[in-house]
Coordinates of N, CA and C and ligand atoms in Angstrom, one line a residue:
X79 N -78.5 66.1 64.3 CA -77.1 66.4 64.8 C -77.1 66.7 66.3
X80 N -76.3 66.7 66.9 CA -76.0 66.2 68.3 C -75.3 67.6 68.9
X81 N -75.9 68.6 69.8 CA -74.9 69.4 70.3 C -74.6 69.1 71.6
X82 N -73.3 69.9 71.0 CA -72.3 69.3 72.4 C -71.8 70.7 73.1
X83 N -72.3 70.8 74.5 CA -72.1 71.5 75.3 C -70.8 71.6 76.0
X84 N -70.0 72.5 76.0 CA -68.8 72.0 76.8 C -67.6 73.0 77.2
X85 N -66.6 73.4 77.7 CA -65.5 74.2 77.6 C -63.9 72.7 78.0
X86 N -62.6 73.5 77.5 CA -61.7 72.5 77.7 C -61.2 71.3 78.7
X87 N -62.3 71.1 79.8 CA -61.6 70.7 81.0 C -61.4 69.4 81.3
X88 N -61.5 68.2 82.0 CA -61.6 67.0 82.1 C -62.6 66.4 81.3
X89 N -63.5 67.0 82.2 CA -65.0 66.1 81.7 C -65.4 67.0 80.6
X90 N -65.1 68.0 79.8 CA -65.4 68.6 78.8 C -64.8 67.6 77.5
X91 N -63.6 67.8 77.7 CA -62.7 66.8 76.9 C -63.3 65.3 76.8
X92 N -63.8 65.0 77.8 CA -64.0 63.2 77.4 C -64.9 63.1 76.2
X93 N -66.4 64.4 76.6 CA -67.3 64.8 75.1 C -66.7 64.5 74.0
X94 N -66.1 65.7 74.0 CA -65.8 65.9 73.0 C -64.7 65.0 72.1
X95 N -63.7 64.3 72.8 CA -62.8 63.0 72.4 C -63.8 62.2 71.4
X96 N -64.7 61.8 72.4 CA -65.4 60.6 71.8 C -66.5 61.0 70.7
X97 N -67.1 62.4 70.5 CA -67.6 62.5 69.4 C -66.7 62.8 68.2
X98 N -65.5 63.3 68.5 CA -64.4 63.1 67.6 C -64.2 61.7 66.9
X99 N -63.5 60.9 67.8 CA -63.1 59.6 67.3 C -64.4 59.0 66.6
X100 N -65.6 59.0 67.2 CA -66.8 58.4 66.6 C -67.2 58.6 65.6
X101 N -66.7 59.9 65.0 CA -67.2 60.7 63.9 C -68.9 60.7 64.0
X102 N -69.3 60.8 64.9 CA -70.7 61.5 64.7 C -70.9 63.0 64.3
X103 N -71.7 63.6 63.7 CA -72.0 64.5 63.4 C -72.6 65.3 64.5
X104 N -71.2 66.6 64.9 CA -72.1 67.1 66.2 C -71.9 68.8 65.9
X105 N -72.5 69.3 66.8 CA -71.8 70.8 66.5 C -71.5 71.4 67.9
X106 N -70.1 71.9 68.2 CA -69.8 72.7 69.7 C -70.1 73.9 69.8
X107 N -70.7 73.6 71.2 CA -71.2 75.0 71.6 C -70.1 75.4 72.8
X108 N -68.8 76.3 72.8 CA -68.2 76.2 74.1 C -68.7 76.8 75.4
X109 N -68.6 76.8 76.4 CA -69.2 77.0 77.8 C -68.2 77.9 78.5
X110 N -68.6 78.8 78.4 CA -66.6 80.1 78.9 C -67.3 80.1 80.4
X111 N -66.6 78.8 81.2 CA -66.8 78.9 82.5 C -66.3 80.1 83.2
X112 N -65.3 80.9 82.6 CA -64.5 82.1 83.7 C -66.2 83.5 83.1
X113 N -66.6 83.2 82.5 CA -67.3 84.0 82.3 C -68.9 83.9 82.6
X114 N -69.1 82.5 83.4 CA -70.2 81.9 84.1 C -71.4 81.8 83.1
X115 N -71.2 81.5 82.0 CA -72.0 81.1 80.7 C -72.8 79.9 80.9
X116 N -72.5 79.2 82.5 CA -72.8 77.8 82.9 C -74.0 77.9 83.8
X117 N -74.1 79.4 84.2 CA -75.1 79.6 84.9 C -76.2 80.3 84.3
X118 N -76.1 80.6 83.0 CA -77.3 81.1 82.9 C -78.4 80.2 82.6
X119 N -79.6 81.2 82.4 CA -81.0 80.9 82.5 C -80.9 79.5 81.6
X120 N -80.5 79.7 79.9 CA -81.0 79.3 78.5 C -80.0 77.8 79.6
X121 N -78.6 78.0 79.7 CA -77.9 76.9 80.0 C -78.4 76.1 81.3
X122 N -79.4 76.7 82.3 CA -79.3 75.7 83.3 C -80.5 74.9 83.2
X123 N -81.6 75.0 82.0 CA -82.4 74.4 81.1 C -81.9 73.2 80.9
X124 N -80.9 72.9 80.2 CA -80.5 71.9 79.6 C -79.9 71.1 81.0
X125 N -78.7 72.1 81.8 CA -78.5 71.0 83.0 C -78.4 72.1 84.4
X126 N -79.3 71.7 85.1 CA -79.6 71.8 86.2 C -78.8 72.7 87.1
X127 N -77.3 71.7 87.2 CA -76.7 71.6 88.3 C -75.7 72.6 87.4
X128 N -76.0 73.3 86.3 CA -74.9 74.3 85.8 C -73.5 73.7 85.2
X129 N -73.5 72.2 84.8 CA -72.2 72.3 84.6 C -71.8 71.1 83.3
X130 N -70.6 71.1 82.9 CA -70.5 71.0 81.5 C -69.9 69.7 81.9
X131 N -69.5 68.6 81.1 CA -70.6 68.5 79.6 C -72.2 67.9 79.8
X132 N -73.0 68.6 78.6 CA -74.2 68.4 78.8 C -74.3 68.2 76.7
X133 N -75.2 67.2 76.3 CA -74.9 67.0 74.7 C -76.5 66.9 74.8
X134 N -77.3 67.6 73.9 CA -78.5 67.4 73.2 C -78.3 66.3 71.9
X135 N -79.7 65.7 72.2 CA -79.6 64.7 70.7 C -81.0 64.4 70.3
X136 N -81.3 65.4 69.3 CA -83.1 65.2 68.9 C -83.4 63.8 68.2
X137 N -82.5 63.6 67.8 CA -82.3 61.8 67.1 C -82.2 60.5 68.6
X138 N -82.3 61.1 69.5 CA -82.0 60.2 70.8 C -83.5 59.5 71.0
X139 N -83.5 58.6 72.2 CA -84.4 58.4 72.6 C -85.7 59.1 73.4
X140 N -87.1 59.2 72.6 CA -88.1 60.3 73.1 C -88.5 60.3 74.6
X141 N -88.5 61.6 74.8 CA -88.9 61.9 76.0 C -90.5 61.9 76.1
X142 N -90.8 61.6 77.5 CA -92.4 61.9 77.8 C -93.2 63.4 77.4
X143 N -92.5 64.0 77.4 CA -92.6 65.6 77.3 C -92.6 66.1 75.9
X144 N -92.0 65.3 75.1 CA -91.5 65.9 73.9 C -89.7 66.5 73.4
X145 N -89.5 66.9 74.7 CA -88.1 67.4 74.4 C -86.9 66.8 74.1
X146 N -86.2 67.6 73.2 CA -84.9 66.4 72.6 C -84.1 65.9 74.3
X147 N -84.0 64.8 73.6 CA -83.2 64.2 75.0 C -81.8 64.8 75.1
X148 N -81.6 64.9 76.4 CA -80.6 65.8 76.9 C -80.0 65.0 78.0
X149 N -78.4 64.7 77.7 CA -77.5 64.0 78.6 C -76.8 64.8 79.1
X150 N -76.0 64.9 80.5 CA -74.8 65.2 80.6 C -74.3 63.9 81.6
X151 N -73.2 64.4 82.4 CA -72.5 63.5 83.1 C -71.5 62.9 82.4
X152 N -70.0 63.0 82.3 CA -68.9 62.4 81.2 C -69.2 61.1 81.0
X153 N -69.2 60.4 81.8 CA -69.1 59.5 81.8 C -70.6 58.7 81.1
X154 N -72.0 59.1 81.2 CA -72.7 59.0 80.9 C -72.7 59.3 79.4
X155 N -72.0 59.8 79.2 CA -72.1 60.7 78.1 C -71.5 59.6 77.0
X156 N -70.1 59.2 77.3 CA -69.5 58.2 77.0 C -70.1 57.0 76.6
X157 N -70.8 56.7 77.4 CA -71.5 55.2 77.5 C -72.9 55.5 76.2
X158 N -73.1 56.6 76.1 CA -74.2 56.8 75.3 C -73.8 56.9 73.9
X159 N -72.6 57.6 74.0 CA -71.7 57.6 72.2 C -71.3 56.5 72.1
X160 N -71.1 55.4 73.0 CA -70.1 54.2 72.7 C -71.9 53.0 72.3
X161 N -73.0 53.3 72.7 CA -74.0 52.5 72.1 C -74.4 53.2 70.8
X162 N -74.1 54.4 70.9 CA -74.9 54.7 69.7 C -74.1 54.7 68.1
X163 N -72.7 54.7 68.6 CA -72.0 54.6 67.5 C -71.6 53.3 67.4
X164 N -71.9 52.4 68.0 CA -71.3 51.0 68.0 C -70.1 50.8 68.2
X165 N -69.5 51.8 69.1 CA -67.9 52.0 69.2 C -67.2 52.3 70.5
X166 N -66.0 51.5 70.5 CA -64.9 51.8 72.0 C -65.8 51.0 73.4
X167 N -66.8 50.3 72.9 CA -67.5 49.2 74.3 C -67.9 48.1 73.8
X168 N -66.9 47.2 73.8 CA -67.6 46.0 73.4 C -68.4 45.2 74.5
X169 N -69.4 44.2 73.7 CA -69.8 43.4 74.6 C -69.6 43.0 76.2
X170 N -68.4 42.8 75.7 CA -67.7 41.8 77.1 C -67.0 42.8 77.9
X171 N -66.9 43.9 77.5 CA -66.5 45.1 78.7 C -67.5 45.7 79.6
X172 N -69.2 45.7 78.3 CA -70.1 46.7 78.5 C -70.7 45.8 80.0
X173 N -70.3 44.6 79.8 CA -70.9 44.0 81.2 C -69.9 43.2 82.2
X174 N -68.5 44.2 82.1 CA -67.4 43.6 83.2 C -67.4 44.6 84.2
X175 N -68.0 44.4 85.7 CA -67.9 45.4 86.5 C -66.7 46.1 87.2
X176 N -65.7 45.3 86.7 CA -64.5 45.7 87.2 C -64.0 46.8 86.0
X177 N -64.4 46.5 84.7 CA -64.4 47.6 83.9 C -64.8 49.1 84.3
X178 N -65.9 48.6 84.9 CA -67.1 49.8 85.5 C -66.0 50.5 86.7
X179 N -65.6 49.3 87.4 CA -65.3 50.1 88.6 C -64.1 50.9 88.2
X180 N -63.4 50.6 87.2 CA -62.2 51.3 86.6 C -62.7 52.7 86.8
X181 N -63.7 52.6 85.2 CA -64.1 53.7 84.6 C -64.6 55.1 85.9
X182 N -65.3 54.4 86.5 CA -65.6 55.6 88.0 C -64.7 55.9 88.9
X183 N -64.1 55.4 89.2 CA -62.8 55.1 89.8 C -62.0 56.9 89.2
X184 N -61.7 56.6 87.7 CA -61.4 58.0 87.4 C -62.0 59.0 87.0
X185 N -63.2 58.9 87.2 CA -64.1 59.9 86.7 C -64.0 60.0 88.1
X186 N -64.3 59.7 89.2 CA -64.6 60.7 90.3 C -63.8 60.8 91.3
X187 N -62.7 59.2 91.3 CA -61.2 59.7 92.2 C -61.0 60.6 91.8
X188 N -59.8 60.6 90.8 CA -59.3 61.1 89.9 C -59.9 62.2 89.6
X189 N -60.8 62.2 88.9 CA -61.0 63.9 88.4 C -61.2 64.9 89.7
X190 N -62.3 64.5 90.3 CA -62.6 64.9 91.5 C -61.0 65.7 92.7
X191 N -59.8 65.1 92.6 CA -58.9 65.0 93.5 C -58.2 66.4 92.0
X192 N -58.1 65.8 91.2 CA -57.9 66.6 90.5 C -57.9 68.0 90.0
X193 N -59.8 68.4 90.2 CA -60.2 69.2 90.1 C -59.9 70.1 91.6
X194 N -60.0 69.4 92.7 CA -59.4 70.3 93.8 C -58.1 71.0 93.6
X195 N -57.2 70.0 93.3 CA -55.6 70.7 92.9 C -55.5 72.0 92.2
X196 N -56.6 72.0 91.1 CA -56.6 73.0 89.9 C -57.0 74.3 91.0
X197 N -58.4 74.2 91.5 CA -59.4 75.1 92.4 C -58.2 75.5 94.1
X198 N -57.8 74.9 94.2 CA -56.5 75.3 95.4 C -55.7 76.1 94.8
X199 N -55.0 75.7 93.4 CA -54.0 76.2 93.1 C -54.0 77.8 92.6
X200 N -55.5 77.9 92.0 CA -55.9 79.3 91.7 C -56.6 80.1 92.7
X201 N -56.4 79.3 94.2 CA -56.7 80.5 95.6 C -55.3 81.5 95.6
X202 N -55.7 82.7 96.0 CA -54.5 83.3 96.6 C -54.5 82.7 97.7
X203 N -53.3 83.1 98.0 CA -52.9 82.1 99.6 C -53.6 81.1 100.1
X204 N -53.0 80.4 98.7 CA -53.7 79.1 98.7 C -52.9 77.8 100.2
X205 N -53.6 77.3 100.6 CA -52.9 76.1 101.9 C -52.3 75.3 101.3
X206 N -51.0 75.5 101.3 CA -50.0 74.5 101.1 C -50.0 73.1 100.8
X207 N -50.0 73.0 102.0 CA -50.2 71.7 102.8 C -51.1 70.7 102.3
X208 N -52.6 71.7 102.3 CA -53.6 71.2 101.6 C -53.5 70.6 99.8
X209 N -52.9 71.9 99.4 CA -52.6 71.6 98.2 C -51.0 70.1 98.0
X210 N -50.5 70.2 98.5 CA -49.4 69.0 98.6 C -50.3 68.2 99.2
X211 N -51.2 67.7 100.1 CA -51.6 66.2 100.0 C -52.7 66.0 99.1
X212 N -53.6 66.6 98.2 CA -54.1 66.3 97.1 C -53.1 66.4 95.7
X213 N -52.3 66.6 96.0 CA -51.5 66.4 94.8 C -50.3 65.1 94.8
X214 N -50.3 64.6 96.4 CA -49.5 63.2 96.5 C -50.8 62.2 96.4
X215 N -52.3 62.5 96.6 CA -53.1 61.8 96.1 C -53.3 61.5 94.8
X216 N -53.4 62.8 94.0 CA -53.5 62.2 92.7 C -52.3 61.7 92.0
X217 N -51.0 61.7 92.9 CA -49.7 61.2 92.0 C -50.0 59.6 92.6
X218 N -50.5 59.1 93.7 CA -51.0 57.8 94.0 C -51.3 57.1 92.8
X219 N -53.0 57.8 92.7 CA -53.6 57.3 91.8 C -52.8 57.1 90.3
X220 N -51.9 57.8 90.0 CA -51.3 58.0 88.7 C -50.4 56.4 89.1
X221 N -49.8 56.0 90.1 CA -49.0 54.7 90.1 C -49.9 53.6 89.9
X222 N -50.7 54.1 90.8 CA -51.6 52.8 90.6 C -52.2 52.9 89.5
X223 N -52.1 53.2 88.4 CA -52.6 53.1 87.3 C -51.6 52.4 86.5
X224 N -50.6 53.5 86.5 CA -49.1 53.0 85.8 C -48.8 51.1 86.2
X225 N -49.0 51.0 87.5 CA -48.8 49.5 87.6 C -49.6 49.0 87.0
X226 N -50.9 49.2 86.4 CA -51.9 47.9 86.0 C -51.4 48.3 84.6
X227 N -51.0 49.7 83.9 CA -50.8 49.4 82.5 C -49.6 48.8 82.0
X228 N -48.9 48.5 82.7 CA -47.5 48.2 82.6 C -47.6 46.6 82.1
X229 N -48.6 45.7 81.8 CA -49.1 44.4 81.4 C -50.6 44.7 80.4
X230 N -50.9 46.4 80.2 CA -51.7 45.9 79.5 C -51.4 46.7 78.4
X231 N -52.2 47.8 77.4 CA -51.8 48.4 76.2 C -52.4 49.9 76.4
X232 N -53.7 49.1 76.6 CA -54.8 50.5 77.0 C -55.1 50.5 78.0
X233 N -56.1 51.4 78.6 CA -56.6 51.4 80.1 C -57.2 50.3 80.5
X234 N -58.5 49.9 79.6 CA -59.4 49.0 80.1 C -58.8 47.8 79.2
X235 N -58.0 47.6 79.1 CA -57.2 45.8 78.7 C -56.1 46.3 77.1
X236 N -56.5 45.3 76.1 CA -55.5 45.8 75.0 C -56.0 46.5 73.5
X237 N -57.2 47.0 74.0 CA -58.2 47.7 72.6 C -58.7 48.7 73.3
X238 N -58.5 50.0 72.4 CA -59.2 51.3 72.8 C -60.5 51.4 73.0
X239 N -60.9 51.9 74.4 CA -62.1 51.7 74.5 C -62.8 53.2 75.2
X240 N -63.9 53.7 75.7 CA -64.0 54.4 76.4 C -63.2 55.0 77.5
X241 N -62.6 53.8 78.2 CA -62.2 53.9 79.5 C -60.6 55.0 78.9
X242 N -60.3 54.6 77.9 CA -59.2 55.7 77.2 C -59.8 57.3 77.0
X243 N -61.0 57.0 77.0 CA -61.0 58.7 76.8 C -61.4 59.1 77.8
X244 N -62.1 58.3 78.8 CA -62.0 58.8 80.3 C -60.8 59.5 80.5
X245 N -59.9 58.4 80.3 CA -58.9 58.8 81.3 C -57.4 60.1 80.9
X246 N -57.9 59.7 79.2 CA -56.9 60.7 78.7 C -57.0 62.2 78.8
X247 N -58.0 62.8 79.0 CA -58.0 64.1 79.7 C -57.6 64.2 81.0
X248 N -57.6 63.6 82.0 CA -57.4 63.4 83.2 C -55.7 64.2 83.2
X249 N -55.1 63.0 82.8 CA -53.8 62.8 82.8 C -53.0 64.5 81.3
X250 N -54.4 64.5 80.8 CA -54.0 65.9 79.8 C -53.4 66.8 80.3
X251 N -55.1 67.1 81.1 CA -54.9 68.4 82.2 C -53.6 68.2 83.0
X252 N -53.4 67.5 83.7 CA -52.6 67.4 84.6 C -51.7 67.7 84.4
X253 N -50.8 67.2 82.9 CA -49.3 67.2 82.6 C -49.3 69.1 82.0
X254 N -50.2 69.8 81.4 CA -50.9 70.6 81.4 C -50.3 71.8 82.8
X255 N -51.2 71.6 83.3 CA -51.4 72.2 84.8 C -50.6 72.3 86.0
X256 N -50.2 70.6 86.3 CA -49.8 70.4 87.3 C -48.6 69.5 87.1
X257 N -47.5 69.2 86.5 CA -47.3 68.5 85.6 C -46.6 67.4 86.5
X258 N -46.0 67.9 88.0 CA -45.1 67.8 88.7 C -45.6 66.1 89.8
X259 N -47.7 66.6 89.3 CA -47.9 65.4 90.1 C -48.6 64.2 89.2
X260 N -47.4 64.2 88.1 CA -47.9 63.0 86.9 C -46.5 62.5 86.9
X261 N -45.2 62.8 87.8 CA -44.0 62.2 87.4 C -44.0 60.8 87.9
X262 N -43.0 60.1 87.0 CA -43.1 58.8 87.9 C -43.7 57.8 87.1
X263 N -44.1 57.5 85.9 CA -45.4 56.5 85.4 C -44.6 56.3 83.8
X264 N -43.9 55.5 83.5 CA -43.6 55.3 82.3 C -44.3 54.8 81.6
X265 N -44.9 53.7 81.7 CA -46.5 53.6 81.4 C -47.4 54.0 81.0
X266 N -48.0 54.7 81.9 CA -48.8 56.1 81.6 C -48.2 56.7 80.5
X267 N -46.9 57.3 80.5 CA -46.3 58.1 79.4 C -46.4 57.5 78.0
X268 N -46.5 56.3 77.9 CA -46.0 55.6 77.0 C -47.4 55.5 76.3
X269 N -48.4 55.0 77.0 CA -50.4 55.1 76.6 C -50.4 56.1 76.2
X270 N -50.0 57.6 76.9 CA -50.7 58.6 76.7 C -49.9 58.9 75.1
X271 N -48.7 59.1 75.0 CA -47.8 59.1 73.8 C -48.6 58.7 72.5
X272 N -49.6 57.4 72.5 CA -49.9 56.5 71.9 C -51.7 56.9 71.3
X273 N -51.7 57.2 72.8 CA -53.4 57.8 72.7 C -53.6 59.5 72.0
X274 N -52.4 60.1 72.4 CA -52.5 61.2 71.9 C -52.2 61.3 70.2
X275 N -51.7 60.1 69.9 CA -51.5 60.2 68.7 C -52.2 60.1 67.6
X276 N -53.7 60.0 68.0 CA -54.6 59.5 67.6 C -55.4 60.9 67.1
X277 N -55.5 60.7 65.6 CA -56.4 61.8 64.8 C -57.4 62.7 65.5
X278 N -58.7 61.6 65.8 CA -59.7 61.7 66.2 C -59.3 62.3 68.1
X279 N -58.6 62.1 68.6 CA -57.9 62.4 70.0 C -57.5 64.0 69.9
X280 N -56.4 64.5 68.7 CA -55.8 65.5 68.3 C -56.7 66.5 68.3
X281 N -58.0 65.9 67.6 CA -59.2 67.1 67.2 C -59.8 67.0 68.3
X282 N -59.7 66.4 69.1 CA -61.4 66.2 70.3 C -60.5 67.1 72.0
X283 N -59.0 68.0 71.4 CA -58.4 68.7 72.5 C -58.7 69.7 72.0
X284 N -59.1 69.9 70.7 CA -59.1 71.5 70.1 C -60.2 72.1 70.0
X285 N -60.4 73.1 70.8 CA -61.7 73.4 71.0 C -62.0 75.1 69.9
X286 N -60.5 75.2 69.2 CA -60.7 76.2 68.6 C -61.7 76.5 67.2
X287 N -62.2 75.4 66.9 CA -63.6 75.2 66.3 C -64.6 76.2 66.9
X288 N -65.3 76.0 68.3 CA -66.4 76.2 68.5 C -66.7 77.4 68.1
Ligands
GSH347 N1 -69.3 64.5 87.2 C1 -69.5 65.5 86.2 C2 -68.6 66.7 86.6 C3 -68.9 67.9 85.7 C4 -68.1 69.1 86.2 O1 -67.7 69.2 87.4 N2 -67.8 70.0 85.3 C5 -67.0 71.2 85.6 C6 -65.9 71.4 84.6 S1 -64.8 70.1 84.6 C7 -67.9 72.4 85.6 O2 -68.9 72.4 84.8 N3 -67.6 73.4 86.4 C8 -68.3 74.6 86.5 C9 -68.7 75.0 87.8 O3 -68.4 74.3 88.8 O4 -69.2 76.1 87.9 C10 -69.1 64.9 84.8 O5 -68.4 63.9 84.8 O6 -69.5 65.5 83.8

């Protein structure tokens, strides 16, 4: 069984999405970042750099050392449940680099620009200014998305694939959080409408399991 390391956030959510939809058999462990559970000793074992998501999988590929193999990185993470379940990457995506450049694209524009908004927003006397041009950044990025989906279904073309659960936390948090710099994308609204509707999606926001 596969544990999954994680608390609700972007890259926490993409985990957990896709071992939802995948139905693999996993068990959550949540990560109560406000209570720095990400730094401790047992947790910085598994990842390093202290930060979530990180998924163990003793059924994975063996290590030189013996130890169950241990992923984190969302996006990595993703690409690992999408080989091992045989699901949301097909062939002809797994080797389209414009797919690829999508997929990073919002894992580290995007979340990244993102993640500033959130960490500005919760400064006292927080910079304004600062805070309004990362948030006309990430409403950018939200057009330019909206324009490429406006001809297609899903993110990465017309079949659910990873690049949907990349990006459907993204756009979670935000409407969530910040809601003010997701206006504007009918598109968008219309995917996410569609993506959220989704069983395996529904369960992979709720972390009231762990
Ligand atoms: N590039 C990494 C980013 C991971 C990351 O920044 N996780 C945040 C939560 S969204 C975290 O663990 N923050 C805790 C901290 O910075 O102390 C990924 O895609 O997994």
């Amino acid at each position: 069984m596969i544990d999954l390391y994680a608390a609700p956030t972007s890259n926490g959510l993409r985990a957990k999405i896709m071992l939802d939809e995948t139905g693999l058999d996993y068990r959550l462990h949540v990560v109560d970042l406000a209570a720095k559970d990400n730094q401790s000793p047992e947790y910085l074992k598994l990842n390093p750099m202290g930060l979530i998501p990180t998924i163990v999988d003793p059924d994975g590929p063996a290590s030189a050392d013996g130890t169950p193999f241990t992923l984190s990185q969302s996006i990595a993470i993703l690409e690992y449940l999408a080989e091992k379940s045989g699901r949301f990457l097909p062939d002809h995506l797994a080797t389209d680099i414009h797919f690829r450049r999508d997929i990073l694209g919002i894992a580290t524009d995007m979340t990244g620009v993102l993640m500033a908004v959130f960490t500005i927003g919760r400064m006292e006397n927080a910079h304004k200014p600062t805070m309004d041009d990362f948030g006309a950044r990430f409403n950018r990025y939200m057009k330019y998305w909206d324009g490429l989906m406006a001809d297609r279904k899903c993110v990465g073309g017309d079949e659910v694939t990873i690049a949907d659960f990349a990006f459907y936390p993204v756009v979670y948090r935000a409407k969530a959080v910040t809601p003010q710099f997701t206006e504007g994308c009918p598109n968008i609204d219309r995917w996410y409408a569609e993506i959220g509707a989704r069983p395996g999606v529904q369960k992979g926001v709720d972390f009231s399991q762990g």
